[in-house]
Short mmCIF file of C-alpha atoms in Angstrom, two decimals:
data_model
loop_
_atom_site.label_atom_id
_atom_site.label_comp_id
_atom_site.label_asym_id
_atom_site.label_seq_id
_atom_site.Cartn_x
_atom_site.Cartn_y
_atom_site.Cartn_z
CA MET A 1 -0.06 0.03 -0.05
CA LYS A 2 1.37 3.56 -0.60
CA LYS A 3 1.83 5.92 2.24
CA LYS A 4 -0.54 8.71 2.39
CA LYS A 5 0.76 11.99 1.75
CA LYS A 6 0.76 14.59 4.62
CA ILE A 7 -1.19 17.60 3.72
CA PHE A 8 0.96 20.01 6.22
CA ARG A 9 4.51 18.88 6.47
CA VAL A 10 7.34 20.51 8.46
CA GLU A 11 10.34 21.20 6.15
CA ASN A 12 12.68 22.85 8.29
CA LYS A 13 12.13 22.50 12.04
CA GLU A 14 15.07 24.70 12.93
CA LEU A 15 13.71 27.60 11.11
CA ILE A 16 10.26 27.11 12.83
CA ASN A 17 11.76 27.14 16.25
CA LYS A 18 13.79 30.12 15.60
CA PHE A 19 10.95 32.09 14.26
CA GLU A 20 8.73 31.06 17.41
CA LYS A 21 11.61 32.05 19.82
CA THR A 22 11.72 35.55 18.34
CA LYS A 23 8.10 35.76 18.28
CA PHE A 24 8.17 34.88 22.22
CA LEU A 25 10.72 37.39 22.95
CA SER A 26 8.97 40.15 21.19
CA TYR A 27 5.84 38.96 23.36
CA LEU A 28 7.95 39.02 26.56
CA GLN A 29 9.20 42.62 25.65
CA ASN A 30 5.69 44.42 25.18
CA CYS A 31 3.69 42.29 27.75
CA LEU A 32 2.29 44.28 30.99
CA LEU A 33 1.45 41.15 33.03
CA ILE A 34 2.74 37.48 33.63
CA ARG A 35 0.25 35.10 35.29
CA ILE A 36 0.61 31.26 36.18
CA LEU A 37 -2.35 29.07 35.62
CA CYS A 38 -2.88 26.89 38.94
CA TYR A 39 -5.31 24.31 40.01
CA SER A 40 -6.17 22.63 43.20
CA ILE A 41 -5.50 18.89 44.00
CA ILE A 42 -8.70 16.76 44.14
CA PHE A 43 -8.03 13.60 45.97
CA LYS A 44 -6.70 15.90 49.02
CA LYS A 45 -9.82 17.85 49.13
CA ASN A 46 -12.90 16.14 48.11
CA LYS A 47 -13.08 12.67 46.45
CA LYS A 48 -16.63 13.55 44.82
CA LEU A 49 -15.50 16.46 42.83
CA LYS A 50 -14.90 15.41 39.40
CA THR A 51 -13.04 18.47 38.21
CA ASN A 52 -10.22 20.71 39.91
CA TYR A 53 -10.90 24.21 40.39
CA SER A 54 -8.42 26.38 38.29
CA PHE A 55 -7.39 30.21 38.56
CA GLU A 56 -4.47 32.51 37.85
CA ILE A 57 -1.90 34.08 39.79
CA GLN A 58 -0.08 37.29 38.77
CA LEU A 59 3.71 37.39 39.21
CA GLU A 60 5.05 40.76 40.52
CA GLY A 61 8.26 42.35 41.10
CA GLY A 62 11.38 42.73 38.83
CA ASN A 63 11.47 42.44 35.06
CA ASN A 64 9.61 40.22 32.70
CA SER A 65 12.47 38.04 32.18
CA ILE A 66 12.99 37.59 36.03
CA LYS A 67 9.13 36.87 36.46
CA LEU A 68 9.54 34.43 33.75
CA GLU A 69 12.24 32.77 35.24
CA CYS A 70 10.18 32.42 38.38
CA GLY A 71 7.34 31.23 36.52
CA LEU A 72 9.21 28.37 34.76
CA LYS A 73 10.72 27.30 38.20
CA LEU A 74 7.06 27.05 39.74
CA ILE A 75 5.68 24.98 36.81
CA GLY A 76 4.87 21.18 38.21
CA LYS A 77 5.31 21.89 41.83
CA GLU A 78 3.13 22.13 44.78
CA LEU A 79 2.43 25.60 46.22
CA HIS A 80 1.94 25.57 50.30
CA ILE A 81 0.41 28.44 51.92
CA ASP A 82 3.42 28.87 54.41
CA SER A 83 5.41 29.68 51.41
CA ILE A 84 3.44 32.59 50.40
CA ILE A 85 1.64 34.06 53.94
CA ARG A 86 3.27 34.02 57.57
CA PRO A 87 1.23 34.31 60.90
CA ASN A 88 0.10 37.80 61.73
CA ASP A 89 -0.14 39.01 58.34
CA PHE A 90 -3.54 40.44 56.72
CA VAL A 91 -5.09 38.84 53.62
CA ASP A 92 -8.11 39.57 51.54
CA VAL A 93 -10.56 36.63 51.14
CA ILE A 94 -12.62 36.44 47.95
CA SER A 95 -15.56 34.14 47.67
CA VAL A 96 -19.29 33.68 46.52
CA THR A 97 -21.61 34.25 49.68
CA LYS A 98 -24.58 31.88 50.82
CA GLY A 99 -27.70 31.72 48.20
CA LYS A 100 -30.68 32.83 49.94
CA GLY A 101 -32.99 32.99 46.62
CA LEU A 102 -35.43 35.35 46.03
CA GLN A 103 -36.40 37.59 49.27
CA GLY A 104 -38.67 40.30 50.26
CA VAL A 105 -37.88 43.60 51.19
CA ILE A 106 -37.73 43.25 55.23
CA LYS A 107 -34.92 40.12 54.79
CA ARG A 108 -33.15 41.74 52.00
CA TRP A 109 -32.82 45.21 52.86
CA GLY A 110 -33.88 45.43 56.91
CA ILE A 111 -36.47 48.10 56.51
CA THR A 112 -39.45 48.44 59.25
CA ARG A 113 -42.50 46.74 58.94
CA LEU A 114 -45.81 48.67 58.37
CA PRO A 115 -48.46 48.94 61.23
CA ARG A 116 -50.33 45.70 62.06
CA LYS A 117 -53.85 46.83 60.72
CA THR A 118 -52.28 47.84 57.07
CA HIS A 119 -54.36 46.89 54.21
CA ARG A 120 -52.96 44.37 51.73
CA GLY A 121 -49.80 43.50 53.75
CA LEU A 122 -47.27 45.04 55.83
CA ARG A 123 -43.99 43.53 54.82
CA LYS A 124 -43.70 45.95 52.26
CA VAL A 125 -42.83 49.46 51.06
CA ALA A 126 -45.48 52.10 51.75
CA CYS A 127 -44.34 54.46 49.20
CA ILE A 128 -41.91 53.81 45.95
CA GLY A 129 -41.57 57.28 45.14
CA SER A 130 -42.96 60.37 43.94
CA TRP A 131 -45.16 61.34 41.24
CA THR A 132 -42.25 63.10 39.28
CA PRO A 133 -40.01 62.11 38.43
CA SER A 134 -42.31 58.83 37.05
CA ARG A 135 -39.61 56.25 37.70
CA VAL A 136 -38.63 54.21 40.77
CA SER A 137 -35.21 55.40 42.01
CA TRP A 138 -32.30 52.98 42.95
CA THR A 139 -32.67 54.12 46.61
CA ILE A 140 -35.82 52.42 47.09
CA ALA A 141 -35.82 49.07 48.70
CA ARG A 142 -37.37 46.20 46.34
CA SER A 143 -37.73 42.26 46.46
CA GLY A 144 -34.97 40.21 44.55
CA GLN A 145 -32.25 37.90 44.65
CA MET A 146 -30.49 37.66 48.12
CA GLY A 147 -27.16 35.97 48.25
CA TYR A 148 -24.75 34.19 45.69
CA HIS A 149 -22.78 37.03 44.94
CA LYS A 150 -19.08 37.57 44.87
CA ARG A 151 -17.39 39.56 47.57
CA THR A 152 -14.19 40.27 49.11
CA ILE A 153 -13.23 40.57 52.86
CA LEU A 154 -10.52 42.96 53.77
CA ASN A 155 -7.93 42.92 56.05
CA LEU A 156 -8.45 39.51 58.02
CA LYS A 157 -5.64 38.64 60.48
CA ILE A 158 -3.80 35.28 60.39
CA LEU A 159 -3.48 33.72 63.65
CA LYS A 160 -2.27 30.36 62.95
CA ILE A 161 -1.06 28.35 59.86
CA GLY A 162 -1.33 24.44 60.12
CA ILE A 163 0.52 22.23 57.61
CA PHE A 164 -0.25 18.81 57.15
CA LYS A 165 1.72 15.61 58.91
CA ASP A 166 3.59 18.38 60.70
CA VAL A 167 3.66 19.74 64.50
CA SER A 168 1.95 22.79 63.44
CA PHE A 169 -1.26 20.48 62.55
CA ASP A 170 -2.14 19.91 66.18
CA SER A 171 -4.09 22.42 68.10
CA ILE A 172 -1.54 22.56 70.97
CA THR A 173 -0.95 25.97 72.67
CA PHE A 174 0.87 27.37 75.32
CA PHE A 175 -2.10 27.08 77.98
CA ASP A 176 -3.39 23.95 76.50
CA ILE A 177 -0.75 21.34 76.31
CA ASN A 178 -2.88 18.31 75.66
CA LYS A 179 -2.21 16.61 72.31
CA LYS A 180 -5.31 16.85 70.12
CA ASP A 181 -5.80 16.83 66.31
CA ILE A 182 -7.41 20.11 64.82
CA ASN A 183 -10.52 18.11 63.79
CA CYS A 184 -13.16 18.54 66.16
CA MET A 185 -15.16 15.42 67.06
CA GLY A 186 -17.35 13.81 64.36
CA GLY A 187 -15.62 16.08 61.81
CA PHE A 188 -17.03 19.67 60.90
CA PRO A 189 -20.46 20.14 59.94
CA LYS A 190 -21.24 19.69 56.36
CA TYR A 191 -17.49 19.43 55.43
CA GLY A 192 -15.71 16.27 57.29
CA ILE A 193 -12.26 15.79 58.50
CA ILE A 194 -9.47 18.21 57.37
CA ARG A 195 -6.65 16.32 55.73
CA ASN A 196 -4.61 19.36 54.38
CA ASP A 197 -3.07 22.47 55.28
CA TYR A 198 -5.20 25.03 56.91
CA ILE A 199 -5.15 28.23 58.46
CA ILE A 200 -7.19 30.17 61.23
CA VAL A 201 -8.18 33.75 60.77
CA LYS A 202 -9.94 36.32 62.94
CA GLY A 203 -13.41 37.13 61.55
CA SER A 204 -15.66 35.43 59.53
CA VAL A 205 -15.37 34.12 56.40
CA LEU A 206 -17.91 34.11 53.72
CA GLY A 207 -19.70 30.92 51.70
CA THR A 208 -20.98 27.67 52.34
CA PRO A 209 -18.59 24.60 53.24
CA LYS A 210 -16.75 23.13 50.42
CA ARG A 211 -16.95 26.44 48.49
CA PRO A 212 -13.60 27.48 47.04
CA ILE A 213 -11.94 30.61 48.58
CA LEU A 214 -9.45 32.79 47.15
CA ILE A 215 -6.84 34.08 49.39
CA LYS A 216 -4.36 37.19 48.37
CA LYS A 217 -2.21 39.61 50.12
CA TYR A 218 -4.18 42.84 51.37
CA SER A 219 -4.67 45.25 48.90
CA ARG A 220 -5.60 48.26 51.70
CA ASN A 221 -3.16 49.24 54.49
CA SER A 222 -4.96 48.31 57.67
CA SER A 223 -5.09 50.69 60.41
CA SER A 224 -2.43 51.00 63.22
CA ASN A 225 -4.45 49.44 66.05
CA GLN A 226 -5.05 46.21 63.80
CA LYS A 227 -1.34 46.05 63.16
CA ASN A 228 -0.34 46.53 66.50
CA GLU A 229 -2.96 44.39 68.15
CA LYS A 230 -1.18 41.12 69.83
CA ILE A 231 -3.33 38.01 69.54
CA GLU A 232 -2.45 34.89 71.55
CA ILE A 233 -4.55 31.72 70.97
CA LYS A 234 -5.10 30.07 74.38
CA THR A 235 -7.18 27.17 73.37
CA ILE A 236 -8.84 25.48 70.22
CA ASP A 237 -12.08 24.08 70.69
CA THR A 238 -12.40 20.80 69.40
CA SER A 239 -15.63 19.43 70.59
CA SER A 240 -18.29 18.02 68.68
CA LYS A 241 -20.05 20.76 66.32
CA ILE A 242 -23.23 18.49 65.71
CA GLY A 243 -24.61 17.85 69.25
CA HIS A 244 -23.67 19.22 72.67
CA GLY A 245 -20.10 18.76 72.74
CA LYS A 246 -18.53 17.65 76.29
CA PHE A 247 -15.17 16.17 75.07
CA GLN A 248 -12.26 17.90 73.51
CA SER A 249 -10.92 14.49 71.99
CA THR A 250 -11.79 10.60 72.00
CA SER A 251 -8.87 9.68 74.68
CA SER A 252 -10.52 12.05 77.22
CA LYS A 253 -14.04 10.64 76.49
CA LEU A 254 -12.73 6.97 76.76
CA PHE A 255 -10.84 8.03 80.16
CA SER A 256 -14.22 9.66 81.47
CA TYR A 257 -16.20 6.71 80.94
CA SER A 258 -13.77 4.18 81.98
CA THR A 259 -13.03 6.00 85.35
CA LYS A 260 -16.53 6.89 85.79
CA ASN A 261 -17.21 4.47 88.89
CA MET A 262 -13.73 4.54 90.06
CA SER A 263 -12.94 5.83 93.88
CA PRO A 264 -10.84 8.73 94.35
CA GLN A 265 -7.85 6.74 95.57
CA THR A 266 -7.84 4.84 92.21
CA LEU A 267 -7.72 8.03 90.16
CA PHE A 268 -5.11 9.27 92.18
CA LYS A 269 -3.02 6.29 91.48
CA LEU A 270 -3.83 6.49 87.74
CA TYR A 271 -2.48 10.34 87.44
CA TYR A 272 0.43 9.93 89.70
CA ASN A 273 1.62 6.39 89.19
CA ASP A 274 4.56 4.93 91.51
#
């Protein structure tokens, strides 16, 4: 059989490579930003996820050639949070808020209800504007979609960074020496057990459990009071968040149940064994 002729055949590969290099260098000289495409690792986060979360990180500092060198070094490597952020640093958190669906004016904007005897309902806006101009102003509270919006929380202080399979992963503090895991008993509600790096932040974080969150370095300068504030973690509560949590760890639970019917003398011997 005769071999089929290729429609597009490369005659000189070296010439094409040279042309590509010159084209790339011209792009490098004229470009303003260099970004790396990153993605999350699925098997560590959640086994039910079919696709990983991909996002872009902008490289900053130095010339374009220095940025490119830095980017090429990072390709194919795992990025851990402790290599970018340190404790007592300020970060901005970007995510999508909890979705509430279509809501009325009372829940959505927090306006006051009308009197009890109002005709045709009281959870409404009484007057939605004047006769002229003959349109509803944007300042008037109206019903509509509440939640599921992209929002950014500025200047959150990092209190602790825990790295998986390291001493920092445990919730041991200077005041609470008992060795216990960061995971609360029975796991976190609607999330499960943490098997990866984590951070503890001062303040609330938006979004539902398992929703991806983007953490970046602060964009606005925080106040001097926030910077000078010294926060020391005394204890990390690891009791169950599902019911009325009594025990901090499984070992303390087993010990309390096993020593329930023991006399004070035997308990003393257990604690201070000769």
